[in-house]
């Protein structure tokens, strides 16, 4: 068996991303946290880190980043977004909206899935998907979309 267990992210400031993630996933918790030295020699720095998730999956957030994050709308190399499958997409949208987070992109219409994208305060883009089918040939169907992406201005 192969499964993705975690993704390790580096941000300037942990609390804004932590708040975003706990709003999207109120059942998640901080699994552990601490300080560590990142890098070596003249490039070494002390960083606060934490693991946020459940017993099986988590995101690592490392604070103290220096520089600018990749523009999610650009073509530079790096992570474009991180996608999460959810059981109730509207509940995620409602929780994020209630805390002042704005929808970045609403995906095109698809017969077997709905998608939305949000930018967190650190500039990381997260996709939330809800499938309307458990059948692999339907939920993984490429094509069949209609309409346009609805993007925040």
MMTF fields as JSON, N, C-alpha, C and O atoms, coordinates in Angstrom:
{
  "mmtfVersion": "1.0.0",
  "mmtfProducer": "UNKNOWN",
  "numBonds": 611,
  "numAtoms": 612,
  "numGroups": 153,
  "numChains": 1,
  "numModels": 1,
  "chainsPerModel": [1],
  "groupsPerChain": [153],
  "chainIdList": ["A"],
  "bondAtomList": [4, 2, 8, 6, 12, 10, 16, 14, 20, 18, 24, 22, 28, 26, 32, 30, 36, 34, 40, 38, 44, 42, 48, 46, 52, 50, 56, 54, 60, 58, 64, 62, 68, 66, 72, 70, 76, 74, 80, 78, 84, 82, 88, 86, 92, 90, 96, 94, 100, 98, 104, 102, 108, 106, 112, 110, 116, 114, 120, 118, 124, 122, 128, 126, 132, 130, 136, 134, 140, 138, 144, 142, 148, 146, 152, 150, 156, 154, 160, 158, 164, 162, 168, 166, 172, 170, 176, 174, 180, 178, 184, 182, 188, 186, 192, 190, 196, 194, 200, 198, 204, 202, 208, 206, 212, 210, 216, 214, 220, 218, 224, 222, 228, 226, 232, 230, 236, 234, 240, 238, 244, 242, 248, 246, 252, 250, 256, 254, 260, 258, 264, 262, 268, 266, 272, 270, 276, 274, 280, 278, 284, 282, 288, 286, 292, 290, 296, 294, 300, 298, 304, 302, 308, 306, 312, 310, 316, 314, 320, 318, 324, 322, 328, 326, 332, 330, 336, 334, 340, 338, 344, 342, 348, 346, 352, 350, 356, 354, 360, 358, 364, 362, 368, 366, 372, 370, 376, 374, 380, 378, 384, 382, 388, 386, 392, 390, 396, 394, 400, 398, 404, 402, 408, 406, 412, 410, 416, 414, 420, 418, 424, 422, 428, 426, 432, 430, 436, 434, 440, 438, 444, 442, 448, 446, 452, 450, 456, 454, 460, 458, 464, 462, 468, 466, 472, 470, 476, 474, 480, 478, 484, 482, 488, 486, 492, 490, 496, 494, 500, 498, 504, 502, 508, 506, 512, 510, 516, 514, 520, 518, 524, 522, 528, 526, 532, 530, 536, 534, 540, 538, 544, 542, 548, 546, 552, 550, 556, 554, 560, 558, 564, 562, 568, 566, 572, 570, 576, 574, 580, 578, 584, 582, 588, 586, 592, 590, 596, 594, 600, 598, 604, 602, 608, 606],
  "bondOrderList": [1, 1, 1, 1, 1, 1, 1, 1, 1, 1, 1, 1, 1, 1, 1, 1, 1, 1, 1, 1, 1, 1, 1, 1, 1, 1, 1, 1, 1, 1, 1, 1, 1, 1, 1, 1, 1, 1, 1, 1, 1, 1, 1, 1, 1, 1, 1, 1, 1, 1, 1, 1, 1, 1, 1, 1, 1, 1, 1, 1, 1, 1, 1, 1, 1, 1, 1, 1, 1, 1, 1, 1, 1, 1, 1, 1, 1, 1, 1, 1, 1, 1, 1, 1, 1, 1, 1, 1, 1, 1, 1, 1, 1, 1, 1, 1, 1, 1, 1, 1, 1, 1, 1, 1, 1, 1, 1, 1, 1, 1, 1, 1, 1, 1, 1, 1, 1, 1, 1, 1, 1, 1, 1, 1, 1, 1, 1, 1, 1, 1, 1, 1, 1, 1, 1, 1, 1, 1, 1, 1, 1, 1, 1, 1, 1, 1, 1, 1, 1, 1, 1, 1],
  "groupList": [{"groupName": "UNK", "atomNameList": ["N", "CA", "C", "O"], "elementList": ["N", "C", "C", "O"], "formalChargeList": [0, 0, 0, 0], "bondAtomList": [1, 0, 2, 1, 3, 2], "bondOrderList": [1, 1, 2], "singleLetterCode": "X", "chemCompType": "L-PEPTIDE LINKING"}],
  "groupTypeList": [0, 0, 0, 0, 0, 0, 0, 0, 0, 0, 0, 0, 0, 0, 0, 0, 0, 0, 0, 0, 0, 0, 0, 0, 0, 0, 0, 0, 0, 0, 0, 0, 0, 0, 0, 0, 0, 0, 0, 0, 0, 0, 0, 0, 0, 0, 0, 0, 0, 0, 0, 0, 0, 0, 0, 0, 0, 0, 0, 0, 0, 0, 0, 0, 0, 0, 0, 0, 0, 0, 0, 0, 0, 0, 0, 0, 0, 0, 0, 0, 0, 0, 0, 0, 0, 0, 0, 0, 0, 0, 0, 0, 0, 0, 0, 0, 0, 0, 0, 0, 0, 0, 0, 0, 0, 0, 0, 0, 0, 0, 0, 0, 0, 0, 0, 0, 0, 0, 0, 0, 0, 0, 0, 0, 0, 0, 0, 0, 0, 0, 0, 0, 0, 0, 0, 0, 0, 0, 0, 0, 0, 0, 0, 0, 0, 0, 0, 0, 0, 0, 0, 0, 0],
  "groupIdList": [1, 2, 3, 4, 5, 6, 7, 8, 9, 10, 11, 12, 13, 14, 15, 16, 17, 18, 19, 20, 21, 22, 23, 24, 25, 26, 27, 28, 29, 30, 31, 32, 33, 34, 35, 36, 37, 38, 39, 40, 41, 42, 43, 44, 45, 46, 47, 48, 49, 50, 51, 52, 53, 54, 55, 56, 57, 58, 59, 60, 61, 62, 63, 64, 65, 66, 67, 68, 69, 70, 71, 72, 73, 74, 75, 76, 77, 78, 79, 80, 81, 82, 83, 84, 85, 86, 87, 88, 89, 90, 91, 92, 93, 94, 95, 96, 97, 98, 99, 100, 101, 102, 103, 104, 105, 106, 107, 108, 109, 110, 111, 112, 113, 114, 115, 116, 117, 118, 119, 120, 121, 122, 123, 124, 125, 126, 127, 128, 129, 130, 131, 132, 133, 134, 135, 136, 137, 138, 139, 140, 141, 142, 143, 144, 145, 146, 147, 148, 149, 150, 151, 152, 153],
  "secStructList": [7, 7, 7, 7, 7, 3, 3, 3, 3, 3, 7, 1, 7, 2, 2, 2, 2, 2, 2, 2, 2, 2, 2, 2, 7, 6, 6, 7, 3, 3, 3, 3, 3, 3, 3, 3, 3, 3, 1, 7, 4, 4, 4, 7, 3, 3, 3, 3, 3, 3, 3, 3, 3, 7, 1, 1, 7, 3, 3, 3, 3, 3, 7, 7, 7, 7, 1, 7, 7, 7, 7, 6, 6, 1, 7, 7, 1, 1, 7, 7, 7, 3, 3, 3, 3, 7, 1, 7, 2, 2, 2, 2, 2, 2, 2, 2, 2, 2, 6, 6, 7, 7, 3, 3, 3, 3, 7, 7, 5, 5, 6, 6, 3, 3, 3, 3, 3, 3, 3, 7, 6, 6, 1, 7, 3, 3, 3, 3, 3, 3, 3, 1, 7, 7, 7, 2, 2, 2, 2, 6, 7, 7, 1, 7, 7, 5, 1, 7, 7, 3, 3, 7, 7],
  "xCoordList": [0.838, 0.0, 0.876, 1.905, 0.474, 1.117, 0.036, -1.046, 0.33, -0.592, 0.216, 1.293, -0.296, 0.337, -0.011, -1.185, 1.018, 0.782, 0.766, -0.093, 1.712, 1.762, 2.414, 3.065, 2.209, 2.856, 3.513, 2.9, 4.754, 5.526, 5.565, 6.107, 4.991, 4.898, 5.717, 5.803, 6.307, 7.063, 6.353, 6.119, 6.015, 5.284, 6.027, 6.857, 5.733, 6.352, 5.833, 6.599, 4.525, 3.866, 2.833, 1.942, 2.936, 2.069, 0.61, -0.276, 0.3, -1.093, -2.12, -3.201, -1.867, -2.908, -3.264, -4.44, -2.272, -2.545, -3.195, -4.086, -2.769, -3.38, -4.864, -5.699, -5.196, -6.594, -7.402, -8.517, -6.846, -7.53, -7.834, -8.961, -6.834, -7.009, -7.976, -8.782, -7.903, -8.83, -10.259, -11.215, -10.404, -11.74, -12.287, -13.443, -11.459, -11.893, -12.169, -13.138, -11.318, -11.404, -11.443, -10.423, -12.598, -12.661, -12.369, -12.095, -12.424, -12.112, -10.604, -10.168, -9.812, -8.355, -7.86, -8.557, -6.651, -6.026, -4.518, -3.976, -3.872, -2.401, -1.92, -2.149, -1.249, -0.765, 0.526, 0.793, 1.314, 2.588, 3.219, 2.865, 4.15, 4.856, 6.145, 6.345, 7.007, 8.273, 9.118, 8.631, 10.39, 11.358, 12.48, 12.795, 13.075, 14.206, 15.095, 14.679, 16.3, 17.208, 17.04, 17.084, 16.848, 16.654, 17.878, 18.271, 18.473, 19.671, 20.913, 20.863, 22.025, 23.29, 24.193, 23.983, 25.2, 26.172, 25.514, 24.65, 25.923, 25.387, 23.915, 23.246, 23.411, 22.015, 21.1, 19.906, 21.637, 20.842, 19.912, 20.281, 18.706, 17.767, 16.897, 16.669, 16.421, 15.53, 14.108, 13.706, 13.352, 11.984, 11.014, 11.309, 9.848, 8.732, 8.056, 7.908, 7.651, 6.94, 5.756, 5.742, 4.764, 3.677, 3.076, 3.16, 2.471, 1.728, 0.257, -0.156, -0.543, -1.983, -2.689, -2.391, -3.637, -4.37, -5.124, -5.614, -5.208, -5.86, -4.839, -3.636, -5.308, -4.384, -3.647, -2.619, -4.153, -3.571, -2.882, -1.936, -3.336, -2.819, -2.603, -3.306, -1.623, -1.385, -0.607, -0.037, -0.597, 0.263, 1.262, 0.907, 2.5, 3.503, 3.565, 3.68, 3.49, 3.675, 4.956, 5.117, 5.857, 7.122, 7.1, 6.878, 7.326, 7.335, 8.708, 9.677, 8.775, 10.045, 10.552, 11.745, 9.677, 10.119, 10.608, 10.149, 11.531, 12.08, 11.851, 12.078, 11.408, 11.179, 9.704, 8.854, 9.422, 8.04, 7.632, 8.434, 6.383, 5.838, 5.584, 5.362, 5.619, 5.324, 3.912, 2.991, 3.74, 2.423, 1.627, 2.0, 0.532, -0.274, -0.854, -1.21, -0.952, -1.476, -0.358, -0.626, 0.897, 2.036, 2.438, 1.765, 3.552, 4.044, 5.378, 6.046, 5.766, 7.007, 6.885, 5.783, 8.009, 7.948, 7.517, 7.679, 6.975, 6.555, 5.152, 4.549, 4.645, 3.305, 2.278, 2.344, 1.326, 0.252, -0.872, -1.352, -1.292, -2.302, -2.281, -1.676, -2.956, -3.116, -4.605, -5.387, -5.013, -6.425, -6.878, -6.173, -8.063, -8.678, -10.067, -10.86, -10.359, -11.71, -12.487, -12.013, -13.684, -14.54, -15.911, -16.321, -16.609, -17.949, -19.014, -20.039, -18.787, -19.794, -19.107, -18.68, -19.004, -18.307, -18.974, -18.289, -20.291, -20.986, -20.681, -20.576, -20.536, -20.197, -18.814, -18.617, -17.853, -16.509, -16.604, -16.025, -17.326, -17.507, -18.144, -17.691, -19.189, -19.887, -18.971, -18.974, -18.185, -17.268, -16.214, -15.94, -15.627, -14.588, -15.173, -14.553, -16.343, -16.996, -17.314, -17.122, -17.798, -18.149, -16.933, -17.073, -15.741, -14.507, -13.832, -12.734, -14.491, -13.968, -13.044, -12.437, -12.922, -12.097, -12.925, -14.067, -12.346, -13.06, -12.711, -11.553, -13.724, -13.548, -12.669, -12.907, -11.658, -10.76, -11.253, -11.345, -11.569, -12.043, -13.123, -12.974, -14.205, -15.206, -15.001, -15.043, -14.779, -14.485, -15.634, -16.774, -15.307, -16.319, -17.297, -16.964, -18.486, -19.497, -19.054, -18.588, -19.202, -18.818, -19.929, -20.468, -20.279, -21.385, -21.11, -22.056, -19.843, -19.553, -18.676, -18.253, -18.399, -17.627, -17.838, -18.188, -17.609, -17.619, -16.274, -15.738, -15.731, -14.451, -14.479, -15.095, -13.795, -13.562, -12.118, -11.509, -11.587, -10.21, -10.204, -10.946, -9.345, -9.148, -7.659, -6.842, -7.314, -5.956, -5.963, -6.803, -5.031, -4.948, -4.167, -3.617, -4.098, -3.405, -1.919, -1.341, -1.291, 0.124, 0.323, 1.454, -0.769, -0.659, -0.629, -0.341, -0.924, -1.018, -2.431, -3.408, -2.533, -3.857, -4.278, -3.508, -5.522, -6.095, -7.342, -8.171, -7.46, -8.644, -9.446, -8.885, -10.773, -11.674, -12.609, -13.227, -12.708, -13.513, -14.552, -14.299, -15.724, -16.74, -17.161, -17.559, -17.067, -17.459, -18.918, -19.417, -19.612, -21.003, -21.117, -22.22, -19.994, -19.991, -18.794, -17.744, -18.953, -17.83, -17.225, -16.2, -17.845, -17.36, -16.13, -16.21, -14.987, -13.767, -13.914, -13.368, -14.643, -14.752, -15.596, -15.496, -16.415, -17.197, -16.447, -16.289, -15.986, -15.338, -13.999, -13.576, -13.333, -12.053, -12.215, -11.234, -13.427, -13.706, -13.062, -13.29, -12.264, -11.668, -12.528, -12.93, -12.809, -13.761, -15.143, -15.316, -16.107, -17.472, -17.799, -18.945, -16.797, -17.055, -17.806, -17.711, -18.55, -19.234, -19.135, -18.798, -19.429, -19.357, -17.925, -16.995, -17.763, -16.456, -16.02, -16.846, -14.713, -14.212, -14.705, -14.694, -15.13, -15.54, -14.427, -14.205, -13.724, -12.574, -12.901, -13.636, -12.321, -12.444, -11.68, -10.591, -12.238, -11.571, -10.459, -9.795],
  "yCoordList": [-1.187, 0.0, 1.241, 1.285, 2.224, 3.526, 4.56, 4.51, 5.492, 6.598, 7.821, 7.699, 8.969, 10.217, 10.465, 10.515, 10.62, 10.837, 12.314, 12.754, 13.084, 14.493, 15.319, 14.801, 16.621, 17.611, 18.599, 19.016, 18.979, 19.872, 21.25, 21.404, 22.25, 23.599, 24.569, 24.423, 25.545, 26.592, 27.915, 28.307, 28.6, 29.865, 30.912, 30.569, 32.169, 33.226, 33.192, 33.342, 32.995, 33.068, 31.937, 31.866, 31.075, 29.901, 30.235, 29.659, 31.133, 31.306, 31.572, 30.986, 32.413, 32.62, 31.339, 31.083, 30.549, 29.298, 28.295, 27.555, 28.253, 27.371, 27.699, 26.795, 28.977, 29.4, 28.983, 28.479, 29.189, 28.794, 27.3, 26.892, 26.489, 25.035, 24.534, 23.641, 25.097, 24.686, 25.141, 24.529, 26.207, 26.636, 25.661, 25.247, 25.294, 24.343, 22.973, 22.31, 22.548, 21.207, 21.296, 21.067, 21.622, 21.792, 20.506, 20.559, 19.362, 18.1, 17.858, 16.958, 18.648, 18.511, 19.092, 19.863, 18.71, 19.221, 19.338, 18.787, 20.061, 20.104, 18.81, 18.562, 17.982, 16.67, 16.793, 15.978, 17.786, 17.99, 19.259, 19.748, 19.79, 20.996, 21.144, 20.5, 21.988, 22.219, 23.229, 23.949, 23.265, 24.129, 23.254, 22.218, 23.673, 22.939, 23.905, 25.01, 23.484, 24.262, 23.789, 22.592, 24.737, 24.452, 24.99, 26.137, 24.188, 24.616, 24.415, 23.854, 24.881, 24.738, 25.925, 26.684, 26.063, 27.145, 28.511, 28.754, 29.404, 30.767, 30.809, 31.826, 29.713, 29.659, 29.014, 28.848, 28.652, 28.0, 29.003, 30.152, 28.546, 29.383, 28.476, 27.31, 29.039, 28.309, 28.529, 29.657, 27.437, 27.532, 26.808, 25.75, 27.422, 26.76, 25.899, 26.326, 24.705, 23.82, 23.216, 23.162, 22.763, 21.994, 21.073, 21.324, 20.008, 19.068, 19.275, 19.205, 19.534, 19.717, 18.701, 18.584, 17.961, 16.964, 16.03, 16.428, 14.762, 13.741, 12.637, 12.844, 11.49, 10.416, 9.813, 9.159, 10.023, 9.38, 10.322, 9.918, 11.569, 12.51, 13.866, 14.237, 14.598, 15.91, 16.799, 16.335, 18.075, 19.045, 19.521, 19.757, 19.661, 20.286, 21.751, 22.08, 22.632, 24.058, 24.467, 24.252, 25.05, 25.566, 27.075, 27.587, 27.791, 29.243, 29.783, 29.033, 31.091, 31.764, 31.803, 32.014, 31.603, 31.655, 33.056, 34.049, 33.113, 34.381, 34.434, 33.446, 35.57, 35.709, 35.638, 35.559, 35.668, 35.67, 34.287, 33.55, 33.949, 32.674, 32.719, 33.788, 31.564, 31.437, 31.961, 31.672, 32.716, 33.213, 32.044, 31.474, 31.687, 30.538, 30.719, 29.736, 31.946, 32.201, 32.236, 32.345, 32.144, 32.212, 30.857, 29.853, 30.845, 29.606, 29.161, 28.286, 29.772, 29.384, 27.965, 27.516, 27.261, 25.911, 25.959, 26.97, 24.858, 24.748, 24.188, 23.824, 24.125, 23.585, 24.615, 25.779, 24.182, 25.075, 25.116, 26.196, 23.968, 23.914, 22.527, 21.589, 22.43, 21.159, 20.873, 21.726, 19.68, 19.341, 18.391, 17.445, 18.655, 17.816, 17.388, 18.215, 16.102, 15.591, 15.751, 15.374, 16.314, 16.52, 15.904, 15.738, 15.57, 14.994, 16.051, 15.775, 17.267, 18.331, 19.629, 20.402, 19.862, 21.04, 22.326, 23.283, 22.357, 23.583, 23.935, 25.116, 22.944, 23.22, 23.858, 24.765, 23.393, 24.001, 25.447, 26.342, 25.679, 27.038, 27.932, 29.056, 27.442, 28.239, 28.584, 29.723, 27.613, 27.879, 28.914, 29.841, 28.753, 29.688, 31.084, 32.081, 31.161, 32.448, 33.146, 34.356, 32.391, 32.968, 33.562, 34.481, 33.049, 33.568, 34.618, 35.078, 35.002, 36.074, 35.626, 36.468, 34.326, 33.845, 33.872, 33.412, 34.414, 34.559, 33.45, 33.051, 32.965, 31.976, 32.579, 33.704, 31.839, 32.318, 31.877, 32.691, 30.595, 30.052, 29.015, 28.17, 29.087, 28.019, 27.247, 27.819, 25.94, 25.109, 25.041, 25.379, 24.597, 24.416, 23.324, 22.474, 23.344, 22.338, 20.987, 20.887, 19.957, 18.594, 17.67, 17.897, 16.647, 15.797, 15.0, 14.555, 14.808, 13.927, 14.553, 13.857, 15.85, 16.491, 18.004, 18.597, 18.599, 20.052, 20.444, 19.732, 21.561, 22.022, 23.521, 24.293, 23.909, 25.317, 25.467, 24.521, 26.668, 26.969, 28.215, 29.17, 28.175, 29.312, 29.582, 28.662, 30.866, 31.258, 31.506, 32.252, 30.886, 31.157, 32.453, 32.97, 32.995, 34.266, 34.238, 35.291, 33.063, 32.969, 32.959, 33.062, 32.837, 32.773, 31.354, 31.152, 30.363, 28.981, 28.732, 29.169, 28.031, 27.748, 26.327, 25.377, 26.202, 24.919, 24.673, 25.564, 23.44, 23.024, 22.081, 21.216, 22.258, 21.375, 20.759, 21.472, 19.414, 18.679, 17.831, 17.263, 17.753, 16.807, 15.994, 16.542, 14.682, 13.784, 13.394, 13.228, 13.246, 12.828, 11.358, 10.86, 10.67, 9.254, 8.575, 9.192, 7.318, 6.513, 5.68, 5.027, 5.696, 4.905, 5.573, 6.726, 4.875, 5.486, 6.091, 7.164, 5.424, 5.958, 7.232, 7.995, 7.475, 8.709, 9.811, 10.916, 9.517, 10.579, 11.002, 12.144, 10.104, 10.427, 10.766, 10.764, 11.053, 11.37, 12.706, 13.728, 12.668, 13.888, 14.352, 13.553, 15.634, 16.142, 16.091, 15.595, 16.596, 16.615, 17.888, 18.093, 18.749, 20.007, 20.957, 20.866, 21.866, 22.897, 24.198, 24.21, 25.271, 26.588, 27.063, 26.415, 28.179, 28.794, 28.732, 28.629, 28.796, 28.968, 30.32, 31.296, 30.382, 31.654, 32.097, 31.493, 33.163, 33.637, 34.939, 35.789, 35.059, 36.306, 37.379, 37.126, 38.545, 39.646, 40.236, 41.17],
  "zCoordList": [0.0, 0.0, 0.0, 0.674, -0.74, -0.74, -0.461, -1.047, 0.43, 0.691, 1.095, 1.679, 0.79, 1.193, 2.656, 3.022, 3.49, 4.913, 5.281, 6.045, 4.741, 5.105, 4.002, 3.095, 4.125, 3.278, 4.225, 5.207, 3.943, 4.79, 4.13, 3.035, 4.799, 4.247, 5.092, 6.311, 4.443, 5.126, 4.876, 3.732, 5.974, 5.91, 6.734, 7.576, 6.496, 7.294, 8.723, 9.675, 8.867, 10.169, 10.246, 9.4, 11.22, 11.325, 11.657, 11.025, 12.612, 13.043, 11.939, 12.009, 10.922, 9.908, 9.13, 8.872, 8.762, 8.056, 8.984, 8.565, 10.236, 11.23, 11.397, 11.423, 11.51, 11.642, 10.418, 10.553, 9.224, 7.991, 7.997, 7.719, 8.311, 8.276, 9.351, 9.088, 10.552, 11.611, 11.323, 11.799, 10.55, 10.119, 9.086, 9.168, 8.115, 7.085, 7.687, 7.315, 8.617, 9.205, 10.729, 11.379, 11.313, 12.771, 13.546, 14.745, 12.883, 13.56, 13.66, 14.379, 12.948, 13.045, 14.358, 15.018, 14.722, 15.938, 15.698, 14.74, 16.583, 16.555, 17.183, 18.366, 16.385, 16.846, 17.638, 18.521, 17.337, 18.013, 17.499, 16.426, 18.257, 17.821, 18.594, 19.624, 18.095, 18.761, 18.007, 17.136, 18.359, 17.686, 17.171, 17.758, 16.079, 15.519, 14.761, 14.413, 14.515, 13.68, 12.249, 11.964, 11.362, 9.94, 9.216, 9.431, 8.377, 7.649, 8.489, 9.584, 7.956, 8.677, 8.393, 7.446, 9.236, 9.064, 9.124, 9.967, 8.23, 8.223, 7.802, 7.989, 7.239, 6.81, 7.849, 7.598, 9.003, 10.042, 10.713, 10.955, 11.005, 11.755, 12.619, 12.297, 13.715, 14.599, 14.099, 13.813, 13.998, 13.501, 14.422, 14.978, 14.557, 15.216, 14.156, 13.011, 14.524, 13.606, 14.34, 15.57, 13.586, 14.173, 13.124, 11.922, 13.611, 12.773, 13.078, 14.235, 12.037, 12.196, 11.31, 10.122, 11.905, 11.141, 12.061, 13.118, 11.632, 12.445, 12.74, 12.582, 13.159, 13.528, 12.331, 12.508, 11.128, 9.955, 8.978, 8.302, 8.889, 7.901, 8.555, 9.495, 8.046, 8.621, 7.665, 6.677, 7.981, 7.323, 8.356, 9.511, 7.947, 8.8, 8.416, 7.235, 9.397, 9.179, 9.874, 11.076, 9.127, 9.647, 9.502, 8.405, 10.588, 10.552, 10.195, 10.075, 10.029, 9.826, 8.4, 8.183, 7.414, 6.016, 5.672, 6.236, 4.751, 4.273, 2.766, 2.067, 2.268, 0.834, 0.512, 1.398, -0.776, -1.235, -1.711, -2.285, -1.464, -1.898, -3.399, -3.968, -4.028, -5.442, -5.71, -4.947, -6.77, -7.17, -7.736, -8.761, -7.071, -7.493, -8.892, -9.542, -9.358, -10.694, -11.743, -12.939, -11.284, -12.19, -12.727, -12.497, -13.451, -14.049, -13.459, -14.009, -12.328, -11.676, -11.122, -10.808, -11.001, -10.429, -8.962, -8.278, -8.511, -7.116, -7.027, -8.036, -5.825, -5.594, -6.04, -5.645, -6.867, -7.311, -6.281, -5.936, -5.792, -4.736, -4.102, -4.623, -2.969, -2.269, -2.236, -1.816, -2.674, -2.767, -1.674, -1.322, -1.142, -0.113, -0.566, -1.014, -0.452, -0.684, 0.614, 1.686, 0.507, 1.682, 1.421, 0.272, 2.499, 2.375, 2.156, 1.532, 2.665, 2.588, 2.193, 3.051, 0.9, 0.387, 0.855, 1.215, 0.853, 1.264, 2.715, 3.047, 3.583, 4.98, 5.091, 5.9, 4.284, 4.279, 3.804, 4.421, 2.72, 2.187, 3.245, 3.462, 3.903, 4.922, 6.095, 6.563, 6.578, 7.699, 7.313, 8.075, 6.133, 5.704, 5.478, 5.849, 4.882, 4.648, 5.968, 6.092, 6.953, 8.256, 8.957, 9.764, 8.659, 9.271, 8.382, 8.693, 7.267, 6.424, 5.301, 4.64, 5.068, 3.962, 2.684, 2.669, 1.608, 0.346, -0.626, -0.752, -1.305, -2.364, -3.448, -3.89, -3.876, -4.925, -6.3, -7.219, -6.442, -7.721, -7.439, -6.556, -8.194, -8.192, -9.483, -10.572, -9.358, -10.522, -11.504, -11.186, -12.701, -13.731, -13.311, -12.485, -13.868, -13.571, -14.116, -15.251, -13.304, -13.676, -13.179, -12.096, -13.933, -13.494, -12.218, -11.568, -11.842, -10.707, -9.621, -8.698, -9.717, -8.656, -8.679, -9.699, -7.511, -7.344, -6.751, -5.902, -7.188, -6.655, -6.391, -7.126, -5.323, -5.028, -4.56, -4.061, -4.729, -4.348, -3.467, -3.698, -2.453, -1.551, -1.433, -1.473, -1.287, -0.926, 0.57, 1.073, 1.288, 2.724, 2.912, 1.94, 4.119, 4.339, 3.967, 3.702, 3.943, 3.577, 2.062, 1.587, 1.297, -0.154, -0.7, -1.879, 0.146, -0.305, -0.818, -0.208, -1.94, -2.485, -2.115, -2.258, -1.636, -1.261, -2.096, -2.279, -2.604, -3.347, -2.459, -1.786, -2.467, -1.755, -2.793, -3.584, -2.782, -3.758, -3.055, -1.993, -3.662, -3.212, -4.421, -5.448, -4.287, -5.371, -5.227, -4.114, -6.375, -6.398, -6.796, -7.02, -6.884, -7.252, -6.612, -6.432, -6.274, -5.794, -6.911, -6.713, -8.077, -9.211, -9.811, -10.235, -9.857, -10.377, -11.768, -12.026, -12.68, -14.037, -14.083, -15.044, -13.078, -13.029, -12.284, -12.804, -11.073, -10.298, -10.907, -10.729, -11.615, -12.259, -13.733, -14.476, -14.164, -15.563, -15.933, -15.286, -16.976, -17.502, -18.656, -19.502, -18.692, -19.659, -19.038, -17.925, -19.75, -19.24, -18.474, -18.073, -18.267, -17.57, -18.498, -19.722, -17.884, -18.648, -17.874, -16.691, -18.544, -17.905, -17.778, -18.257, -17.139, -16.972, -15.507, -14.601, -15.299, -13.932, -13.444, -14.195, -12.21, -11.631, -10.698, -9.649, -11.09, -10.346, -9.633, -10.133, -8.438, -7.685, -8.45, -8.966, -8.52, -9.233, -8.422, -8.871]
}
